[in-house]
Amino acid sequence: MSSPADNVTVEPASTRKFLVLLLGSIGVVYGDIGTSPLYAFREALRPFSHDGVTQAEIVGLISLMVWTLTIIVTFKYVLFLLRADNDGEGGTLSLLALLMKKTGRYMPVLFFAGLIGAALFIGDAMITPALSVMSAVEGLKLVTPALESYVLPISAIIMVLLFAVQSRGTAAVSNFFGPITALWFLAMAWGGLLHIGDDFTILQAFNPVNAIWFITHAGFVGLIVLGAVFLTVTGAEALYADLGHFGRKPIQVAWFTLVFPSLALNYLGQGAFVLAHPEAATDPFYLMYPDWALLPIVLLATAATIIASQAVITGAFSLARQAVHLGFLPRLLIAFTSETNTGQIYVPAVNTLLFVGVLVLIFTFGDSESLATAYGISVTGAMVVTTLMAFQFLRSVWGWSAIMAGVTLVPLLLLETVFLGANLLKVHDGGWVPILLAIAIMLIMWTWTRGSQLLREKTARNDIPLDAFIRSIEKDSEHAPVRVPGTAVFLTSVGDKAPAVLLHNIKHNHVLHEKNIILTVKTTEQPYVADANRVTITKLSERFARIEVYFGFMDEPNVSKALALCKKAGLKFEIMQTSFYLGRRTLVSKANSGLPGWQDKLYIALSGLGIDPSAYFSLPANRVVEIGEQVAI
């Protein structure tokens, strides 16, 4: 599937579509990175501002921030990674699926890299809303100090409302995301332009030598500062993950025409403002605006942070859907909140997890300054993982040599590793939070993947080849089960074996339908599958046929709609006159299952989170027959 805007032409309709995608990308793709100026420069100043800051330090720091944006966001993500797409889709798991399709040589490494990247992204989706919203609401303290005690309650109320509306979908409000965020970027650019003239020395920040000077002269404090500097590029992973929603060109044009200039101007303005007014180092972003504009800016900042939070929440939903389809998580309930846009989904389990995590973070850390120390590790970790996977992408997909790929990516990897090391210094100050979150999420995904593999191996020992089963049924007419009219569909994950639910049906009910379909649903490593390639039919005998239904990892797995395509292929049956047989397994813990005891229990608990397969595959509820069995694992 190509990106939505990769084939832009000059016709008015195409131009209008491109502008809509462009504006939408500003709100969704850049919402997160657009809130970084609220706290990034303030936190970078904090480690060495207690004894005053020199002109060279301010210029060097701003230079470091501008060039970090240039190297990591512009070069790595906007110009390079947006081209590393899986049929138009981006993101860690999409890249993993593409590499799984192209190579099996380093599969364990790629698999764990994908798990780590996905886990870090989920952790980021918890911290971003808490930090961004608190940073914005704290501006109320500057409007009037009397509002300081209300910062936490207001932040919590905003989060409650934000997560409460997720089930209703974001279609109604998403149309406002782009314009509000675009206005926010213009407001940031205006604030920067107001103060660049305070000290034109700040323009020396465009010289990367000043950034290098800062790193080499700051000593140990410089490493701590680097961790805060990296806050300028938070949201870059979301930029890559949202590739499929907007396409490469709108995202690139938005970055170069509005987002990057606005961020650069704001950081330059903050730097010049602090050079002229050193006492403003405590909160340079808000203090550089005129008094009359302060309240509108606080309100606009709050709206921008809510939009940024919505963007990462939506990204977490999309990642969870990919993880379910790729077999990293159980079949979670996924609700589609739009009839026209399959990208707008709601995952209740993930929404609840994020909501609880965000509230815990808000009330545990208490303010954005404390929470900022916990931020950065998940972002830098995810970026390092993406760079490592990009190396294999260059080798496997673009056919580059190891030397060429290394020369291109090793400098970037070294830079990101330095940033990661700087952020790891904050582990004792709260940096353990994203690490703990990532480990927990990764253990969940690893447990589900490993447990499912062991369960498949265990049940495979009792499998009967489907061809042999059909021959025995048709040959032994004397002991054959009673033939009943109608069509029965038996769902199974292994299409060449007799489904356990079919065997149990014969064992307990002693009947076999006139027509029997062995149905296997498969998830491809492409994001979407065209209807023409959705279904394959194999006739096994007069009474048996095998159907394989293919869905991409971004598709809605609607089996009923897919089976309707069988009519075109000559296999005709009425869905509402067909019985769907599903096997329901009750897992029981058993010693020596192949998993440690705690992981065995975790896998069983996770299986309880999975929704009914009939709902997951959109089967007609009144045509489903479930036959249960206990399986020891």
XYZ file of C-alpha atoms in Angstrom:
633
model
C 0.000 0.000 0.000
C 1.505 3.318 -0.974
C 1.554 6.314 1.303
C -1.506 8.545 0.928
C 0.381 11.485 -0.479
C 3.195 9.872 -2.421
C 1.521 10.499 -5.773
C 0.607 14.140 -5.390
C -0.256 15.918 -8.633
C -1.102 19.486 -9.482
C -4.846 18.939 -9.902
C -6.961 20.983 -7.450
C -8.468 17.889 -5.826
C -5.023 16.391 -5.215
C -3.682 19.704 -3.973
C -6.580 20.032 -1.539
C -6.044 16.479 -0.295
C -2.350 17.174 0.159
C -3.089 20.329 2.192
C -5.522 18.405 4.400
C -2.875 15.738 5.028
C -0.287 18.456 5.628
C -2.420 20.196 8.250
C -3.394 16.896 9.845
C 0.236 15.822 10.137
C 1.059 19.053 11.990
C -1.484 18.171 14.671
C -0.900 14.440 15.032
C 2.669 13.780 13.912
C 4.292 16.855 15.451
C 2.044 17.367 18.462
C 4.514 15.670 20.824
C 7.716 17.318 19.646
C 5.880 20.644 19.577
C 5.491 20.667 23.358
C 9.210 20.157 24.061
C 10.053 23.917 24.227
C 7.871 24.126 27.337
C 10.475 22.293 29.395
C 13.543 21.219 27.365
C 15.648 24.408 27.633
C 14.552 24.980 31.249
C 15.662 21.470 32.256
C 18.930 21.753 30.295
C 19.777 24.978 32.153
C 18.990 23.605 35.599
C 22.183 21.559 36.282
C 24.540 24.535 35.933
C 22.361 27.640 36.430
C 22.740 27.736 40.226
C 26.038 29.649 39.950
C 25.051 31.651 36.909
C 25.471 30.927 33.217
C 27.936 32.411 30.775
C 27.285 33.595 27.253
C 29.340 30.745 25.809
C 27.327 28.183 27.792
C 23.980 29.531 26.578
C 25.121 29.737 22.955
C 26.678 26.265 23.157
C 23.537 24.795 24.726
C 21.188 26.283 22.118
C 23.586 25.159 19.389
C 23.462 21.637 20.787
C 19.653 21.681 20.806
C 19.343 23.031 17.255
C 21.854 20.542 15.867
C 20.248 17.662 17.765
C 16.990 18.532 16.000
C 18.846 18.763 12.698
C 20.783 15.501 12.904
C 18.282 13.218 14.607
C 14.912 14.490 13.417
C 15.774 16.011 10.039
C 18.434 13.610 8.785
C 17.462 10.358 10.511
C 13.677 10.479 10.574
C 12.414 13.026 8.029
C 14.915 12.313 5.248
C 15.866 8.657 5.880
C 13.458 6.595 7.986
C 10.347 7.917 6.261
C 11.664 6.019 3.240
C 12.103 2.809 5.270
C 8.431 1.922 5.058
C 6.543 -1.373 4.945
C 4.075 -0.743 2.110
C 3.548 2.791 3.364
C 3.464 1.951 7.091
C 6.144 2.991 9.571
C 7.029 2.334 13.204
C 9.097 -0.208 15.122
C 6.780 -3.197 14.673
C 6.107 -2.347 11.035
C 9.856 -2.267 10.417
C 10.216 -5.551 12.324
C 7.526 -7.180 10.159
C 9.321 -6.014 7.032
C 12.655 -7.419 8.220
C 10.997 -10.694 9.235
C 9.734 -10.935 5.677
C 13.119 -10.205 4.119
C 15.513 -12.139 6.339
C 15.572 -14.914 8.915
C 19.263 -14.713 9.589
C 19.187 -12.596 12.727
C 15.650 -13.350 13.792
C 16.206 -13.616 17.585
C 18.048 -10.285 17.629
C 15.429 -8.600 15.459
C 12.601 -10.109 17.490
C 13.910 -8.812 20.811
C 14.796 -5.457 19.265
C 11.191 -5.128 18.136
C 9.886 -6.074 21.591
C 12.193 -3.559 23.288
C 11.251 -0.785 20.875
C 7.529 -1.449 21.300
C 7.827 -1.616 25.101
C 9.734 1.668 25.237
C 7.122 3.338 23.037
C 4.321 2.275 25.406
C 6.332 3.662 28.330
C 6.768 6.910 26.426
C 2.996 7.014 25.844
C 2.515 7.059 29.634
C 5.105 9.714 30.466
C 4.374 12.145 27.610
C 0.804 13.073 28.627
C 1.754 13.506 32.283
C 4.828 15.656 31.590
C 3.351 17.736 28.763
C 0.066 18.598 30.463
C 1.693 19.415 33.806
C 4.253 21.655 32.054
C 1.460 23.579 30.366
C -0.818 23.881 33.396
C 2.104 25.061 35.557
C 2.008 28.255 33.516
C -1.013 29.200 35.627
C 1.390 29.844 38.529
C 2.814 32.755 36.558
C -0.649 34.147 35.839
C -1.352 34.210 39.575
C 0.544 32.336 42.346
C -2.797 31.532 43.990
C -3.402 28.874 41.324
C -0.266 26.859 42.210
C -2.153 24.440 44.454
C -4.586 23.691 41.635
C -1.972 22.485 39.116
C -2.165 18.813 40.121
C -5.977 18.602 40.320
C -6.402 20.399 36.983
C -3.831 18.116 35.334
C -5.575 15.046 36.728
C -9.028 16.270 35.589
C -7.693 16.865 32.068
C -6.321 13.315 31.986
C -9.601 11.825 33.257
C -11.554 13.649 30.557
C -9.019 12.783 27.847
C -9.046 9.056 28.535
C -12.814 9.022 29.091
C -13.530 10.245 25.548
C -11.270 7.709 23.845
C -14.087 5.192 23.431
C -16.080 7.749 21.428
C -13.319 8.157 18.866
C -11.403 11.266 17.892
C -12.978 11.966 14.511
C -15.057 14.881 15.787
C -12.139 16.728 17.373
C -9.276 15.595 15.138
C -10.278 18.188 12.540
C -9.203 20.833 15.039
C -5.866 19.207 15.877
C -4.041 20.571 12.858
C -5.216 24.208 13.064
C -4.669 24.449 16.836
C -1.195 22.912 16.656
C -0.307 25.090 13.649
C -1.370 28.140 15.695
C 0.760 26.831 18.565
C 3.843 26.606 16.342
C 3.214 30.134 15.039
C 2.878 31.355 18.633
C 6.191 29.718 19.528
C 7.875 31.291 16.502
C 6.423 34.690 17.470
C 7.692 34.332 21.035
C 11.169 33.537 19.764
C 11.198 36.416 17.278
C 10.243 38.828 20.077
C 13.531 38.173 21.867
C 16.190 37.109 19.365
C 17.044 40.799 19.162
C 17.752 40.855 22.912
C 21.184 39.457 22.121
C 22.098 38.649 18.519
C 25.032 36.623 19.836
C 22.575 33.736 20.037
C 22.724 33.408 16.235
C 26.175 31.881 16.672
C 24.295 28.759 17.755
C 23.966 27.861 14.073
C 27.694 27.102 14.128
C 28.080 23.463 15.278
C 31.504 24.285 16.703
C 29.727 25.916 19.650
C 27.833 22.692 20.351
C 31.103 20.725 20.282
C 32.736 23.309 22.563
C 29.918 22.947 25.066
C 30.234 19.150 25.187
C 34.025 19.211 25.573
C 34.080 21.922 28.272
C 31.026 21.090 30.382
C 32.585 18.056 32.073
C 30.387 15.672 34.052
C 27.621 18.267 34.273
C 27.570 18.234 30.477
C 26.470 14.593 30.499
C 23.523 15.456 32.744
C 22.669 18.374 30.466
C 22.721 16.059 27.430
C 19.904 14.071 28.968
C 17.775 17.228 29.079
C 18.857 18.315 25.588
C 17.406 15.106 24.211
C 13.988 16.283 25.366
C 14.001 18.472 22.237
C 13.460 15.425 20.009
C 10.755 13.619 21.973
C 8.054 12.628 19.531
C 10.381 11.694 16.677
C 9.388 8.014 16.991
C 5.727 9.025 16.661
C 6.702 10.844 13.470
C 7.854 7.527 11.998
C 4.927 5.529 13.406
C 2.353 7.878 11.819
C 3.819 7.523 8.333
C 0.928 5.380 7.113
C -1.705 7.891 8.199
C -0.383 10.892 6.292
C 2.314 9.789 3.851
C 5.901 10.878 3.479
C 5.544 14.174 1.607
C 3.053 15.946 3.914
C 5.175 15.037 6.944
C 8.357 16.285 5.266
C 6.812 19.515 3.991
C 5.277 20.269 7.406
C 8.666 19.819 9.068
C 10.638 22.073 6.758
C 8.046 24.829 6.290
C 6.612 25.244 9.804
C 7.691 22.849 12.533
C 11.497 23.053 12.384
C 11.635 26.843 11.796
C 9.217 27.446 14.692
C 11.146 25.209 17.087
C 14.493 26.740 16.108
C 13.174 30.309 16.468
C 11.682 29.547 19.876
C 14.859 27.971 21.239
C 16.952 30.830 19.862
C 14.533 33.313 21.439
C 14.675 31.546 24.808
C 18.459 31.587 24.659
C 18.670 35.297 23.786
C 16.095 36.098 26.490
C 18.134 34.336 29.185
C 21.314 36.050 27.956
C 19.603 39.411 28.482
C 17.670 38.372 31.598
C 19.555 35.633 33.520
C 16.879 35.571 36.229
C 14.428 34.134 33.641
C 16.293 30.808 33.594
C 13.708 29.331 35.993
C 10.999 29.279 33.290
C 12.195 31.001 30.115
C 9.374 29.801 27.870
C 6.485 31.528 29.613
C 8.450 34.521 30.926
C 9.437 35.678 27.435
C 5.814 36.418 26.514
C 4.191 39.788 27.367
C 1.933 39.810 30.418
C -1.187 40.361 28.312
C -0.399 37.252 26.249
C 0.497 34.949 29.144
C -2.975 33.522 29.863
C -3.804 32.915 26.157
C -0.411 31.206 25.722
C -1.036 28.995 28.781
C -4.446 27.999 27.394
C -3.001 27.377 23.922
C -0.138 25.371 25.443
C -2.637 23.265 27.403
C -4.610 22.570 24.228
C -1.385 21.672 22.396
C -0.318 19.259 25.152
C -3.735 17.583 25.132
C -3.381 17.098 21.378
C 0.152 15.745 21.867
C -1.187 13.338 24.493
C -3.937 12.234 22.124
C -1.338 11.585 19.432
C 0.756 9.233 21.600
C -2.365 7.497 22.954
C -3.548 6.857 19.401
C -0.036 5.640 18.564
C -0.177 3.217 21.491
C -3.518 1.858 20.243
C -2.083 1.313 16.760
C 1.017 -0.364 18.163
C -1.134 -2.664 20.318
C -3.162 -3.696 17.263
C 0.033 -4.481 15.359
C 1.344 -6.455 18.353
C -1.885 -8.505 18.527
C -1.807 -9.313 14.822
C 1.877 -10.229 14.950
C 1.280 -12.557 17.915
C 3.017 -10.482 20.615
C -0.160 -9.942 22.657
C -3.417 -11.863 23.192
C -6.444 -10.946 21.074
C -7.455 -7.755 22.844
C -10.772 -6.074 22.206
C -10.251 -3.528 19.432
C -13.150 -1.190 18.701
C -13.273 0.775 15.461
C -14.516 4.303 16.168
C -14.847 5.422 12.562
C -16.817 3.882 9.698
C -14.432 5.308 7.106
C -10.998 5.448 8.766
C -9.715 2.073 10.020
C -6.815 3.870 11.716
C -9.170 5.297 14.339
C -9.434 2.549 16.924
C -9.956 2.160 20.648
C -8.297 -0.561 22.737
C -9.912 -0.588 26.219
C -7.150 -2.619 27.910
C -4.426 -0.273 26.664
C -6.517 2.802 27.490
C -6.952 1.604 31.083
C -3.250 0.772 31.403
C -2.197 4.198 30.141
C -4.773 6.031 32.272
C -3.683 4.364 35.511
C -0.019 4.850 34.622
C -0.460 8.564 33.829
C -2.336 9.303 37.075
C 0.262 7.409 39.117
C 3.037 9.440 37.471
C 1.257 12.768 38.035
C 0.665 12.219 41.748
C 3.962 10.403 42.400
C 6.249 13.041 40.892
C 4.065 16.059 41.642
C 5.505 18.498 39.106
C 7.001 18.542 35.624
C 10.512 19.283 36.919
C 10.629 15.994 38.830
C 8.991 14.032 36.043
C 11.377 15.423 33.425
C 14.198 13.533 35.139
C 12.347 10.304 34.382
C 11.863 11.250 30.764
C 14.321 10.606 27.983
C 15.399 7.036 28.686
C 12.426 5.518 26.865
C 12.843 7.934 23.945
C 16.595 7.437 23.535
C 16.268 3.682 24.000
C 13.605 3.456 21.305
C 15.740 5.531 18.941
C 18.800 3.327 19.456
C 16.683 0.246 18.725
C 15.294 1.848 15.553
C 18.806 2.709 14.356
C 19.974 -0.877 14.903
C 16.996 -2.174 12.946
C 17.613 0.434 10.246
C 21.095 -1.070 9.754
C 19.518 -4.424 8.894
C 16.987 -2.626 6.702
C 19.773 -1.089 4.628
C 21.402 -4.511 4.273
C 18.308 -6.619 3.569
C 15.929 -4.280 1.754
C 18.109 -1.728 0.005
C 20.975 -4.168 -0.556
C 23.718 -1.990 0.936
C 26.995 -3.521 2.013
C 27.806 -3.746 5.716
C 30.517 -1.092 5.254
C 28.174 1.399 3.566
C 25.436 0.831 6.134
C 27.952 1.151 8.953
C 29.487 4.356 7.637
C 25.987 5.832 7.344
C 24.540 4.770 10.681
C 27.416 4.205 13.133
C 28.006 7.972 13.730
C 24.297 8.387 14.414
C 24.278 5.322 16.667
C 27.249 6.661 18.639
C 25.507 10.012 19.102
C 22.293 8.358 20.297
C 24.258 6.033 22.581
C 25.890 9.068 24.204
C 22.440 10.563 24.756
C 21.209 7.245 26.159
C 24.180 7.090 28.545
C 23.462 10.659 29.665
C 19.841 9.772 30.389
C 20.846 6.617 32.260
C 22.606 8.884 34.778
C 19.119 9.922 35.891
C 18.087 6.400 36.908
C 18.210 7.155 40.635
C 16.222 10.409 40.158
C 13.239 8.729 38.552
C 14.762 7.287 35.406
C 13.995 3.841 36.783
C 10.319 4.426 35.956
C 10.537 4.087 32.137
C 13.023 1.231 32.535
C 10.649 -0.630 34.846
C 7.706 0.045 32.512
C 9.639 -1.198 29.491
C 10.819 -4.351 31.275
C 7.273 -5.147 32.439
C 5.757 -4.647 28.972
C 8.544 -6.587 27.286
C 8.093 -9.489 29.728
C 4.377 -9.541 28.933
C 4.977 -9.686 25.186
C 7.799 -12.230 25.506
C 5.709 -14.415 27.836
C 2.763 -14.407 25.436
C 4.952 -15.160 22.414
C 6.895 -17.953 24.129
C 3.829 -19.442 25.829
C 1.873 -19.494 22.563
C 4.774 -21.232 20.845
C 4.961 -23.916 23.557
C 1.189 -24.391 23.439
C 1.298 -24.895 19.666
C 4.097 -27.435 20.026
C 2.195 -29.284 22.747
C -1.074 -29.516 20.816
C 0.791 -30.435 17.605
C 1.813 -33.753 19.166
C -1.796 -34.937 19.038
C -2.549 -33.534 15.602
C -3.884 -35.799 12.861
C -3.012 -34.953 9.251
C -6.142 -33.575 7.596
C -5.737 -35.654 4.431
C -5.475 -38.865 6.444
C -8.536 -37.910 8.500
C -10.636 -37.231 5.381
C -9.603 -40.552 3.824
C -10.495 -42.473 6.976
C -13.893 -40.764 7.275
C -14.823 -41.412 3.662
C -13.415 -44.948 3.581
C -14.971 -46.319 6.770
C -18.626 -45.755 5.907
C -19.782 -48.254 8.536
C -18.404 -46.227 11.447
C -18.728 -42.847 9.805
C -20.558 -40.149 11.825
C -24.134 -39.270 10.943
C -24.380 -36.959 7.954
C -26.404 -33.810 8.640
C -27.386 -31.074 6.167
C -25.738 -27.647 6.081
C -22.256 -26.208 6.131
C -19.865 -26.213 9.074
C -16.794 -23.987 9.338
C -14.039 -25.131 11.708
C -11.497 -22.472 12.691
C -7.936 -23.664 13.222
C -4.468 -22.167 13.214
C -2.941 -25.172 11.394
C -4.664 -25.739 8.062
C -3.134 -29.119 7.194
C -4.191 -30.814 10.455
C -7.632 -31.942 11.528
C -8.934 -29.220 13.878
C -9.364 -30.330 17.471
C -12.853 -28.807 17.530
C -13.826 -31.015 14.545
C -12.609 -34.152 16.322
C -14.408 -33.178 19.531
C -17.613 -32.515 17.616
C -17.523 -36.003 16.099
C -16.538 -37.566 19.412
C -19.367 -35.998 21.423
C -22.110 -35.338 18.848
C -21.371 -38.166 16.379
C -22.297 -35.996 13.377
C -20.564 -34.490 10.361
C -22.060 -31.830 8.133
C -22.747 -32.218 4.448
C -20.151 -29.551 3.671
C -17.142 -28.849 5.903
C -14.733 -25.961 5.627
C -11.396 -25.873 7.417
C -10.733 -22.152 7.948
C -7.317 -20.710 8.745
C -6.789 -17.000 9.382
C -3.279 -15.756 8.665
C -1.675 -12.388 9.355
C 0.778 -11.266 6.699
C 3.834 -9.110 7.197
C 2.310 -6.444 4.949
C 0.109 -3.757 6.557
C -2.857 -4.397 4.270
C -4.060 -7.150 1.943
C -6.158 -6.384 -1.129
C -9.501 -8.160 -1.506
C -8.168 -9.903 -4.600
C -5.576 -11.649 -2.426
C -7.753 -12.051 0.664
C -8.931 -15.651 0.245
C -7.504 -18.868 -1.185
C -9.686 -21.986 -1.567
C -8.487 -25.572 -1.848
C -10.970 -28.358 -2.516
C -9.970 -31.437 -0.530
C -12.886 -33.748 -1.347
C -16.579 -33.634 -2.118
C -17.373 -32.745 1.479
C -14.251 -30.886 2.576
C -12.562 -27.639 1.503
C -9.801 -25.575 3.028
C -10.016 -21.766 3.074
C -7.125 -19.528 4.039
C -8.002 -15.926 4.821
C -5.218 -13.319 4.826
C -5.207 -10.041 6.741
C -2.474 -7.442 6.990
C -1.333 -6.466 10.474
C -3.196 -3.156 10.084
C -6.387 -4.713 8.672
C -9.620 -5.294 10.554
C -9.866 -9.131 10.781
C -13.474 -9.397 9.621
C -13.876 -13.035 8.609
C -17.544 -12.680 7.647
C -16.716 -10.065 5.007
C -13.774 -12.131 3.795
C -15.905 -15.269 3.369
C -18.371 -13.285 1.255
C -15.548 -13.080 -1.322
C -15.671 -16.875 -1.706
C -18.738 -16.571 -3.931
C -16.621 -15.010 -6.655
C -14.291 -18.012 -6.438
C -17.173 -20.472 -6.924
C -17.619 -21.637 -3.328
C -21.141 -20.609 -2.437
C -22.725 -20.810 0.975
C -24.870 -18.534 3.096
C -23.142 -17.101 6.143
C -26.373 -16.995 8.134
C -27.065 -20.664 7.378
C -23.581 -21.817 8.335
C -22.368 -23.039 11.733
C -18.974 -21.803 12.944
C -17.223 -24.172 15.327
C -14.643 -22.710 17.690
C -12.502 -24.455 20.250
C -12.274 -22.767 23.645
C -9.255 -23.787 25.675
C -9.073 -23.554 29.445
C -5.403 -23.472 30.406
C -4.240 -25.267 33.530
C -0.805 -24.735 35.068
C 1.508 -27.735 35.068
C 5.041 -28.273 36.321
C 7.827 -28.584 33.732
C 5.757 -26.837 31.068
C 8.811 -25.173 29.562
C 8.127 -21.871 31.298
C 9.129 -20.834 34.836
C 6.243 -21.053 37.296
C 5.663 -17.300 37.470
C 5.714 -17.005 33.672
C 3.349 -19.953 33.328
C 0.837 -18.217 35.598
C 1.345 -14.915 33.756
C 0.600 -16.580 30.418
C -2.616 -18.094 31.766
C -3.635 -14.686 33.171
C -2.907 -13.032 29.811
C -5.013 -15.614 28.001
C -7.925 -14.465 30.139
C -7.581 -10.961 28.670
C -8.200 -12.225 25.166
C -11.672 -11.593 23.772
C -13.989 -14.192 22.323
C -12.642 -15.226 18.891
C -16.128 -14.858 17.440
C -16.071 -11.160 18.346
C -12.462 -10.691 17.266
C -13.126 -12.220 13.836
C -16.590 -10.586 13.527
C -18.463 -13.878 13.187
C -22.290 -13.906 13.345
C -22.917 -14.450 17.058
C -26.019 -16.639 16.614
C -24.152 -19.038 14.290
C -21.194 -19.859 16.573
C -20.803 -23.158 18.429
C -18.032 -23.397 21.023
C -16.599 -26.661 22.306
C -14.302 -26.408 25.305
C -11.309 -28.409 26.437
C -8.736 -28.205 29.199
C -5.096 -27.979 28.221
C -2.264 -28.275 30.736
C 0.636 -25.921 30.178
